[in-house]
Short mmCIF file of C-alpha atoms in Angstrom, two decimals:
data_model
loop_
_atom_site.label_atom_id
_atom_site.label_comp_id
_atom_site.label_asym_id
_atom_site.label_seq_id
_atom_site.Cartn_x
_atom_site.Cartn_y
_atom_site.Cartn_z
CA MET A 89 71.53 -36.78 -13.33
CA PRO A 90 68.92 -36.52 -16.07
CA GLN A 91 66.57 -33.61 -15.92
CA ILE A 92 63.27 -34.45 -14.18
CA PHE A 93 61.20 -32.08 -16.31
CA HIS A 94 61.26 -31.93 -20.08
CA PRO A 95 61.74 -28.30 -21.37
CA SER A 96 58.10 -28.34 -22.51
CA ALA A 97 57.14 -28.30 -18.82
CA ASN A 98 57.99 -24.61 -18.84
CA THR A 99 55.25 -23.97 -21.32
CA LEU A 100 52.90 -26.28 -19.49
CA SER A 101 53.40 -24.53 -16.19
CA ARG A 102 52.90 -21.10 -17.76
CA LEU A 103 49.82 -22.39 -19.49
CA SER A 104 48.37 -23.82 -16.30
CA ILE A 105 48.95 -20.51 -14.44
CA LEU A 106 47.08 -18.79 -17.26
CA VAL A 107 44.28 -21.33 -17.17
CA ALA A 108 43.98 -20.92 -13.40
CA LEU A 109 43.78 -17.15 -13.74
CA VAL A 110 41.19 -17.33 -16.49
CA ALA A 111 39.17 -19.85 -14.49
CA ALA A 112 39.26 -17.65 -11.40
CA ALA A 113 38.27 -14.53 -13.35
CA GLY A 114 35.65 -16.56 -15.19
CA SER A 115 34.00 -17.88 -12.08
CA VAL A 116 34.03 -14.44 -10.48
CA THR A 117 32.29 -13.14 -13.59
CA ILE A 118 29.80 -16.00 -13.54
CA PHE A 119 29.19 -15.40 -9.83
CA TYR A 120 28.58 -11.71 -10.58
CA LEU A 121 26.27 -12.45 -13.51
CA ILE A 122 24.25 -14.96 -11.51
CA MET A 123 23.88 -12.55 -8.59
CA ARG A 124 22.45 -9.92 -10.94
CA SER A 125 20.30 -12.19 -13.07
CA PRO A 126 16.57 -12.37 -12.61
CA TYR A 127 17.16 -15.93 -11.38
CA GLN A 128 18.75 -14.48 -8.27
CA THR A 129 16.94 -11.13 -7.88
CA GLN A 130 13.55 -12.36 -9.14
CA VAL A 131 13.05 -9.09 -11.02
CA LYS A 132 10.19 -9.34 -13.56
CA VAL A 133 9.45 -12.90 -12.43
CA ILE A 134 5.71 -13.35 -11.88
CA PRO A 135 4.79 -15.78 -9.10
CA THR A 136 1.67 -17.90 -9.56
CA GLN A 137 -1.11 -16.37 -7.47
CA PRO A 138 -4.26 -18.17 -6.27
CA ILE A 139 -6.29 -15.50 -8.13
CA PRO A 140 -4.89 -13.64 -11.15
CA PHE A 141 -5.41 -10.24 -9.52
CA PRO A 142 -4.95 -7.41 -12.07
CA HIS A 143 -3.69 -4.08 -10.64
CA GLU A 144 -4.14 -2.75 -14.14
CA HIS A 145 -7.94 -3.03 -14.08
CA HIS A 146 -8.37 -1.91 -10.49
CA VAL A 147 -5.86 0.94 -10.36
CA ARG A 148 -5.83 2.36 -13.85
CA GLY A 149 -9.19 1.10 -15.04
CA LEU A 150 -11.23 1.96 -11.95
CA GLY A 151 -8.94 4.61 -10.46
CA LEU A 152 -8.72 2.97 -7.02
CA ASP A 153 -6.18 4.46 -4.64
CA CYS A 154 -3.47 2.11 -3.34
CA ARG A 155 -4.71 2.77 0.20
CA TYR A 156 -8.15 1.33 -0.57
CA CYS A 157 -6.46 -2.06 -0.31
CA HIS A 158 -3.00 -1.44 1.17
CA THR A 159 -4.46 0.34 4.17
CA SER A 160 -1.53 0.52 6.55
CA VAL A 161 1.15 1.78 4.15
CA GLU A 162 1.16 5.32 5.58
CA GLU A 163 1.59 4.48 9.22
CA SER A 164 3.21 1.10 9.51
CA SER A 165 6.30 -0.73 8.33
CA PHE A 166 4.04 -3.19 6.57
CA ALA A 167 1.93 -2.00 3.64
CA GLY A 168 -0.75 -4.61 4.28
CA LEU A 169 -2.41 -6.99 1.84
CA PRO A 170 -6.19 -6.73 1.46
CA PRO A 171 -8.24 -9.26 3.40
CA THR A 172 -11.04 -11.15 1.63
CA HIS A 173 -13.54 -8.67 3.08
CA THR A 174 -11.98 -5.87 0.99
CA CYS A 175 -12.40 -7.77 -2.28
CA MET A 176 -15.97 -8.58 -1.32
CA THR A 177 -16.96 -4.94 -0.76
CA CYS A 178 -17.29 -4.92 -4.54
CA HIS A 179 -17.29 -8.54 -5.63
CA SER A 180 -20.27 -9.40 -3.46
CA GLN A 181 -22.27 -7.51 -6.10
CA ILE A 182 -20.27 -7.51 -9.34
CA TRP A 183 -18.60 -10.35 -11.19
CA THR A 184 -20.31 -12.64 -8.68
CA LYS A 185 -20.32 -15.60 -11.09
CA ALA A 186 -16.78 -15.26 -12.44
CA PRO A 187 -14.99 -18.59 -11.94
CA MET A 188 -11.76 -16.61 -11.58
CA LEU A 189 -13.10 -15.22 -8.30
CA GLU A 190 -14.19 -18.58 -6.88
CA PRO A 191 -11.25 -18.69 -4.39
CA VAL A 192 -12.37 -15.29 -2.99
CA ARG A 193 -15.91 -16.53 -2.38
CA GLN A 194 -14.60 -19.76 -0.88
CA SER A 195 -12.29 -17.83 1.39
CA LEU A 196 -15.21 -15.77 2.67
CA ALA A 197 -17.36 -18.83 3.22
CA SER A 198 -14.68 -20.91 4.95
CA LYS A 199 -13.08 -17.96 6.79
CA LYS A 200 -9.67 -19.10 5.48
CA PRO A 201 -7.51 -16.20 4.27
CA ILE A 202 -6.40 -16.14 0.63
CA HIS A 203 -2.82 -17.36 0.40
CA TRP A 204 -1.14 -14.68 -1.74
CA GLN A 205 2.42 -15.42 -2.81
CA ARG A 206 4.88 -12.67 -1.85
CA VAL A 207 6.32 -10.75 -4.77
CA HIS A 208 8.86 -8.93 -2.62
CA ASN A 209 10.53 -10.44 0.38
CA LEU A 210 13.60 -8.89 1.95
CA PRO A 211 15.89 -11.18 3.94
CA ASP A 212 15.01 -11.20 7.64
CA PHE A 213 18.25 -9.41 8.55
CA VAL A 214 17.13 -6.23 6.77
CA TYR A 215 14.83 -3.71 8.43
CA PHE A 216 12.48 -1.89 6.09
CA ASN A 217 9.68 0.54 6.84
CA HIS A 218 7.06 1.90 4.44
CA SER A 219 5.74 4.72 6.59
CA ILE A 220 8.91 6.81 6.68
CA HIS A 221 9.32 6.55 2.91
CA VAL A 222 5.73 7.65 2.33
CA GLN A 223 5.96 10.49 4.86
CA LYS A 224 9.21 11.80 3.38
CA GLY A 225 7.88 11.73 -0.17
CA VAL A 226 9.16 8.58 -1.88
CA GLY A 227 6.52 7.52 -4.39
CA CYS A 228 5.28 3.93 -4.66
CA ALA A 229 6.40 3.97 -8.28
CA SER A 230 10.03 4.74 -7.35
CA CYS A 231 10.33 1.32 -5.76
CA HIS A 232 7.53 -0.75 -7.29
CA GLY A 233 7.55 0.54 -10.87
CA PRO A 234 4.45 0.93 -13.03
CA VAL A 235 2.03 -1.06 -10.84
CA GLN A 236 -0.91 0.58 -12.61
CA LYS A 237 0.13 -1.23 -15.81
CA MET A 238 0.68 -4.67 -14.29
CA SER A 239 -1.93 -7.24 -15.27
CA LEU A 240 -0.11 -9.53 -12.84
CA THR A 241 2.20 -8.17 -10.17
CA TRP A 242 5.94 -8.46 -10.66
CA LYS A 243 8.97 -7.12 -8.86
CA ASP A 244 10.30 -4.14 -10.76
CA GLN A 245 13.53 -3.38 -8.90
CA PRO A 246 16.21 -5.77 -7.57
CA MET A 247 15.79 -4.49 -3.96
CA ASN A 248 19.33 -5.51 -3.06
CA MET A 249 21.58 -3.39 -0.87
CA GLU A 250 23.23 -1.61 -3.77
CA TRP A 251 19.83 -0.50 -5.01
CA CYS A 252 18.69 0.82 -1.62
CA LEU A 253 21.94 2.73 -1.28
CA THR A 254 21.77 4.48 -4.67
CA CYS A 255 18.76 6.32 -3.29
CA HIS A 256 19.90 6.67 0.31
CA GLN A 257 23.04 8.39 -0.93
CA LYS A 258 21.20 10.70 -3.32
CA PRO A 259 17.53 10.95 -2.27
CA GLU A 260 17.01 14.26 -4.07
CA ALA A 261 16.78 12.34 -7.33
CA HIS A 262 13.53 10.73 -6.13
CA LEU A 263 11.66 12.82 -3.56
CA ARG A 264 8.22 14.25 -4.38
CA GLU A 265 5.64 16.41 -2.67
CA LYS A 266 3.58 14.23 -0.31
CA ARG A 267 0.43 14.65 -2.37
CA ASP A 268 2.19 12.96 -5.34
CA VAL A 269 3.34 9.84 -3.49
CA PHE A 270 0.35 7.82 -4.70
CA ASN A 271 0.26 9.41 -8.14
CA MET A 272 1.40 6.66 -10.47
CA GLU A 273 1.61 8.87 -13.57
CA TYR A 274 3.90 11.49 -11.96
CA SER A 275 6.93 12.20 -14.17
CA PRO A 276 8.76 15.51 -13.74
CA SER A 277 11.67 16.48 -15.98
CA GLU A 278 15.17 15.85 -14.67
CA GLU A 279 15.93 19.48 -13.76
CA GLU A 280 12.54 19.92 -12.09
CA GLN A 281 13.17 16.76 -10.07
CA LEU A 282 16.61 17.84 -8.90
CA SER A 283 15.60 21.33 -7.81
CA LEU A 284 12.42 20.09 -6.11
CA GLY A 285 14.35 17.16 -4.58
CA LYS A 286 17.02 19.43 -3.08
CA ASP A 287 14.30 21.66 -1.70
CA LEU A 288 12.45 18.69 -0.16
CA VAL A 289 15.62 17.28 1.42
CA ARG A 290 15.91 20.60 3.24
CA ARG A 291 12.22 21.05 4.04
CA ASN A 292 11.72 17.47 5.28
CA ASN A 293 15.03 17.36 7.21
CA VAL A 294 16.25 14.27 5.36
CA PRO A 295 19.58 13.35 7.04
CA VAL A 296 21.50 12.40 3.89
CA ASP A 297 24.80 12.06 5.76
CA ARG A 298 23.36 9.41 8.10
CA MET A 299 21.09 7.44 5.77
CA SER A 300 23.82 5.06 4.60
CA ASN A 301 24.89 3.99 8.08
CA CYS A 302 24.71 0.22 8.38
CA SER A 303 22.46 0.45 11.43
CA VAL A 304 19.69 2.17 9.48
CA CYS A 305 18.86 -1.09 7.72
CA HIS A 306 20.62 -3.72 9.82
CA ARG A 307 19.43 -3.32 13.39
CA MET B 209 4.83 -17.63 3.58
CA ASN B 210 5.77 -21.18 2.69
CA ARG B 211 7.89 -20.39 -0.27
CA PRO B 212 9.30 -16.86 -0.27
CA MET B 213 9.25 -15.61 -3.85
CA GLY B 214 10.78 -12.21 -3.23
CA ARG B 215 14.38 -13.21 -3.70
CA ARG B 216 16.50 -16.29 -3.47
CA PRO B 217 19.08 -16.79 -0.76
CA ALA B 218 22.49 -16.52 -2.40
CA ARG B 219 22.44 -20.27 -2.97
CA ALA B 220 23.47 -20.21 -6.61
CA GLY B 221 26.14 -17.66 -5.84
CA CYS B 222 27.42 -19.90 -3.05
CA TRP B 223 27.76 -22.83 -5.41
CA ALA B 224 29.64 -20.74 -7.93
CA ALA B 225 31.90 -19.43 -5.20
CA ALA B 226 32.34 -22.89 -3.74
CA LEU B 227 33.39 -24.27 -7.11
CA ALA B 228 35.82 -21.42 -7.60
CA LEU B 229 37.41 -21.67 -4.18
CA VAL B 230 36.81 -25.08 -2.74
CA GLY B 231 36.33 -24.53 0.96
CA LEU B 232 34.26 -21.35 0.76
CA SER B 233 31.07 -23.30 0.97
CA GLY B 234 30.18 -21.88 4.34
CA CYS B 235 27.36 -19.60 3.12
CA ARG B 236 24.31 -20.26 5.21
CA GLU B 237 20.69 -19.36 4.70
CA ALA B 238 19.72 -19.23 8.34
CA MET B 239 19.95 -15.43 8.41
CA TYR B 240 17.56 -15.03 5.47
CA GLN B 241 14.74 -16.93 7.17
CA GLN B 242 15.13 -16.27 10.87
CA PRO B 243 12.94 -18.13 13.36
CA ARG B 244 10.44 -15.29 13.73
CA TYR B 245 7.29 -14.33 11.86
CA ASP B 246 6.91 -11.46 9.40
CA PRO B 247 3.45 -9.84 9.28
CA LEU B 248 0.90 -12.27 7.80
CA GLU B 249 3.48 -15.03 7.49
CA ALA B 250 1.94 -18.51 7.57
CA SER B 251 2.60 -20.66 10.61
CA THR B 252 3.25 -24.40 10.56
CA PHE B 253 2.89 -24.55 14.33
CA PHE B 254 -0.75 -23.55 14.80
CA ASP B 255 -3.52 -25.66 13.30
CA ASP B 256 -5.23 -22.78 11.54
CA GLY B 257 -1.95 -21.67 9.95
CA LEU B 258 -2.16 -18.10 11.28
CA SER B 259 0.87 -16.60 12.97
CA SER B 260 -1.12 -13.65 14.38
CA ARG B 261 -3.14 -15.20 17.16
CA PRO B 262 -6.72 -14.21 17.95
CA MET B 263 -7.36 -12.58 21.33
CA LEU B 264 -8.39 -14.93 24.11
CA PRO B 265 -11.70 -14.13 25.79
CA GLY B 266 -11.32 -11.53 28.51
CA VAL B 267 -8.14 -9.93 27.19
CA VAL B 268 -8.03 -6.19 27.88
CA PRO B 269 -5.88 -4.34 25.34
CA HIS B 270 -3.21 -2.10 26.82
CA GLU B 271 -4.07 0.53 24.24
CA ASP B 272 -7.23 0.69 22.12
CA PRO B 273 -6.17 -0.46 18.64
CA ARG B 274 -8.76 1.90 17.15
CA GLY B 275 -6.84 4.90 18.44
CA ALA B 276 -7.49 6.85 21.62
CA PRO B 277 -10.35 9.39 21.62
CA PRO B 278 -9.28 13.05 21.73
CA SER B 279 -9.44 14.48 25.25
CA GLY B 280 -12.94 15.51 26.24
CA ALA B 281 -14.64 13.31 23.64
CA ASP B 282 -17.33 10.92 24.83
CA GLU B 283 -15.99 7.39 24.32
CA ASP B 284 -19.29 5.79 23.31
CA VAL B 285 -20.00 8.47 20.76
CA PHE B 286 -16.43 8.51 19.48
CA TYR B 287 -16.30 4.76 18.80
CA THR B 288 -19.89 4.00 17.79
CA GLY B 289 -21.73 7.20 16.83
CA TRP B 290 -24.41 6.32 19.40
CA LYS B 291 -25.17 7.54 22.92
CA SER B 292 -27.84 5.86 25.05
CA GLY B 293 -29.78 4.59 22.05
CA ARG B 294 -29.64 7.86 20.09
CA LEU B 295 -27.46 8.79 17.11
CA ALA B 296 -24.98 11.57 17.81
CA GLU B 297 -26.04 15.00 16.56
CA GLU B 298 -22.53 16.41 16.59
CA VAL B 299 -18.93 15.36 16.03
CA PRO B 300 -17.68 14.53 19.54
CA PHE B 301 -14.62 16.78 19.23
CA PRO B 302 -13.92 20.20 17.69
CA VAL B 303 -14.05 20.33 13.88
CA ASP B 304 -11.42 22.48 12.20
CA ARG B 305 -10.16 23.05 8.70
CA ASP B 306 -7.50 20.31 9.00
CA LEU B 307 -10.16 17.75 9.89
CA LEU B 308 -12.21 18.65 6.80
CA VAL B 309 -9.13 18.47 4.56
CA ARG B 310 -8.36 15.06 6.03
CA GLY B 311 -11.99 14.03 5.53
CA LYS B 312 -11.87 15.08 1.90
CA GLU B 313 -8.71 13.03 1.30
CA ARG B 314 -10.10 9.92 3.04
CA PHE B 315 -13.45 10.29 1.25
CA GLY B 316 -11.51 10.36 -2.02
CA ILE B 317 -9.78 7.08 -1.19
CA TYR B 318 -12.60 5.02 0.27
CA CYS B 319 -15.95 6.43 -0.85
CA THR B 320 -15.63 8.07 -4.30
CA PRO B 321 -15.37 4.73 -6.13
CA CYS B 322 -19.11 4.29 -5.50
CA HIS B 323 -20.49 7.59 -4.21
CA GLY B 324 -18.68 9.79 -6.73
CA LEU B 325 -16.63 12.93 -6.10
CA SER B 326 -19.67 15.05 -5.27
CA GLY B 327 -21.58 12.32 -3.43
CA ASP B 328 -24.18 11.97 -6.17
CA GLY B 329 -23.96 8.16 -6.04
CA ARG B 330 -22.63 7.71 -9.53
CA GLY B 331 -19.05 6.58 -8.97
CA VAL B 332 -17.10 4.40 -11.36
CA ILE B 333 -17.99 1.09 -9.61
CA VAL B 334 -21.68 1.95 -9.91
CA ARG B 335 -21.20 2.51 -13.63
CA ARG B 336 -19.76 -1.05 -13.74
CA GLY B 337 -22.94 -2.51 -12.29
CA PHE B 338 -22.82 -1.97 -8.52
CA PRO B 339 -26.24 -1.03 -7.02
CA GLN B 340 -26.57 2.75 -6.97
CA PRO B 341 -26.45 4.42 -3.54
CA PRO B 342 -28.75 7.37 -2.80
CA PRO B 343 -27.21 10.83 -3.36
CA TYR B 344 -26.06 12.54 -0.17
CA TYR B 345 -28.16 15.60 -0.98
CA SER B 346 -31.40 13.59 -0.90
CA PRO B 347 -33.89 15.07 1.60
CA GLU B 348 -33.79 11.92 3.77
CA LEU B 349 -30.03 11.95 4.11
CA ARG B 350 -29.88 15.69 4.76
CA LYS B 351 -32.21 15.15 7.71
CA GLN B 352 -30.06 12.38 9.23
CA PRO B 353 -27.94 13.28 12.27
CA ILE B 354 -24.19 13.15 11.59
CA GLY B 355 -23.90 10.03 13.75
CA HIS B 356 -25.78 8.13 11.04
CA PHE B 357 -22.91 8.56 8.55
CA PHE B 358 -20.45 7.40 11.18
CA ASP B 359 -22.67 4.41 11.91
CA VAL B 360 -23.00 3.46 8.22
CA MET B 361 -19.19 3.40 7.87
CA THR B 362 -18.79 1.47 11.11
CA ARG B 363 -21.39 -1.25 10.63
CA GLY B 364 -22.16 -1.11 6.94
CA TYR B 365 -25.61 -0.48 5.46
CA GLY B 366 -27.56 -2.82 3.17
CA VAL B 367 -25.23 -3.95 0.39
CA MET B 368 -22.53 -1.54 1.51
CA TYR B 369 -19.91 -3.31 3.62
CA SER B 370 -18.43 -1.98 6.85
CA TYR B 371 -15.32 0.18 6.60
CA ALA B 372 -14.43 -0.10 10.28
CA SER B 373 -11.39 -2.28 9.65
CA ARG B 374 -9.93 0.16 7.13
CA ILE B 375 -10.77 3.60 8.55
CA LYS B 376 -9.98 4.55 12.14
CA PRO B 377 -12.76 6.29 14.17
CA ARG B 378 -11.13 9.74 13.94
CA ASP B 379 -10.98 9.51 10.16
CA ARG B 380 -14.55 8.23 10.04
CA TRP B 381 -15.65 11.38 11.86
CA ALA B 382 -13.58 13.44 9.43
CA ILE B 383 -15.39 11.80 6.51
CA ALA B 384 -18.79 12.30 8.18
CA ALA B 385 -18.00 16.00 8.59
CA TYR B 386 -16.94 16.19 4.96
CA ILE B 387 -20.24 14.59 3.87
CA ARG B 388 -21.96 17.53 5.56
CA VAL B 389 -19.76 19.83 3.46
CA LEU B 390 -20.82 17.97 0.31
CA GLN B 391 -24.48 18.19 1.27
CA LEU B 392 -24.10 21.90 1.74
CA SER B 393 -22.19 22.39 -1.50
CA GLN B 394 -24.84 20.47 -3.43
CA HIS B 395 -27.66 22.35 -1.79
CA ALA B 396 -26.43 25.86 -1.21
CA GLU B 397 -28.89 28.74 -1.26
CA VAL B 398 -27.81 31.16 -3.96
CA THR B 399 -28.52 34.09 -1.68
CA THR B 400 -25.96 32.85 0.86
CA LEU B 401 -23.13 32.81 -1.68
CA PRO B 402 -20.55 35.61 -1.68
CA GLU B 403 -21.08 38.18 -4.45
CA ALA B 404 -18.03 36.97 -6.42
CA ASP B 405 -19.28 33.39 -6.61
CA ARG B 406 -22.81 34.40 -7.45
CA ALA B 407 -21.55 36.28 -10.47
CA LYS B 408 -20.06 33.04 -11.81
CA LEU B 409 -23.37 31.16 -11.79
CA PRO B 410 -24.91 30.45 -15.18
CA GLY B 411 -28.33 32.04 -15.76
CA GLU B 412 -30.88 32.76 -13.04
CA GLY B 413 -30.39 30.82 -9.81
CA SER B 414 -33.66 31.78 -8.19
CA THR B 415 -34.72 28.21 -7.31
CA GLY B 416 -32.03 28.06 -4.66
CA GLU B 417 -30.45 24.92 -6.09
CA ALA B 418 -26.69 24.88 -6.56
CA ALA B 419 -25.39 25.21 -10.07
CA GLY B 420 -23.33 22.02 -9.72
CA ARG B 421 -26.43 19.89 -9.45
CA LYS B 422 -28.04 21.13 -12.60
CA GLN B 423 -25.08 20.35 -14.79
CA PRO B 424 -25.02 16.75 -16.04
#
């Protein structure tokens, strides 16, 4: 009986195993790269807003505190976005003719809220709460980056589970005194941070051993 | 929000995975956008597009959203600054050091942009063209009962908008008490200062005006 396969089939079969392996590894790598790319995480992607609101001018230029606009950040899960009324406390008197601010004036006149596009949006199966982070001394800048330098708001950190956990497993690398939470220029040296952080973990009773339990964020 | 920008569901990842292992295309997005509203999320169900519904007439809140008055405080005074047509002369609950510290912090957040750190009415927004408010140490404002400051924050005054939606009544009282502190600090009699502080004053302070006010 003649052989069914030519001897070259040996090479072919080895080659195809190799190709399959490379393809599998390749697609895993591609999967990994896509998951971490800005396309997936939206980091540094600037959504188009109805009004080009500059944090840079309001926070750094005028020295406004975050809480002037994000009123509920200290006591609620939701930081709060400023209603039209808040913009108009100033813009009823200054920059009243700027075309850029036309949507604000229209919103006041028609009583229709401004439709801001969300920069951050966790999936609905994740529970997040601002107030506990503020109360325990996590600064806005640790999660939102240099907001005071943003002429348009972008997302500074990936906000995926891995990122949350790097801090939940080692919070001492980030904690500050409560009075510095809203200080956007705060930058201690590494040793200062670690010794202060360890001290704060103790003083604020931060339960480091329990903070990575699944039920903290998935409830 | 119609189109969540914050992150994408792992759609691209799913396609890559599905291509790699045909059959693993079962990733679903339903868990990312669950059928419930986040705060301020737009609604497609209601005509006005708001997911937080306005109160119907006659609804009695289970708990006052403005925060309960401290025990013993008069409710009318606590929430409005008025009692039977007269402005309150006193804070309707005991004032302690913590309240003043709180008042100072809140004043710093909400009022300094226009009224300035010392209440002189020359804050940064005023320097950018906002009408200038009167200084707190003006004779008229020093004569006002403390309820007036509470009332100004609650209902607004002239071109100044109301702050009632941003500052809870307790904090508004804390700020009002702190304004009294500012008035005092900008109008202290030199003779009432402790010896140590008096020694630090520049020159002769015989007019009774505080040193802070004379410096530009």
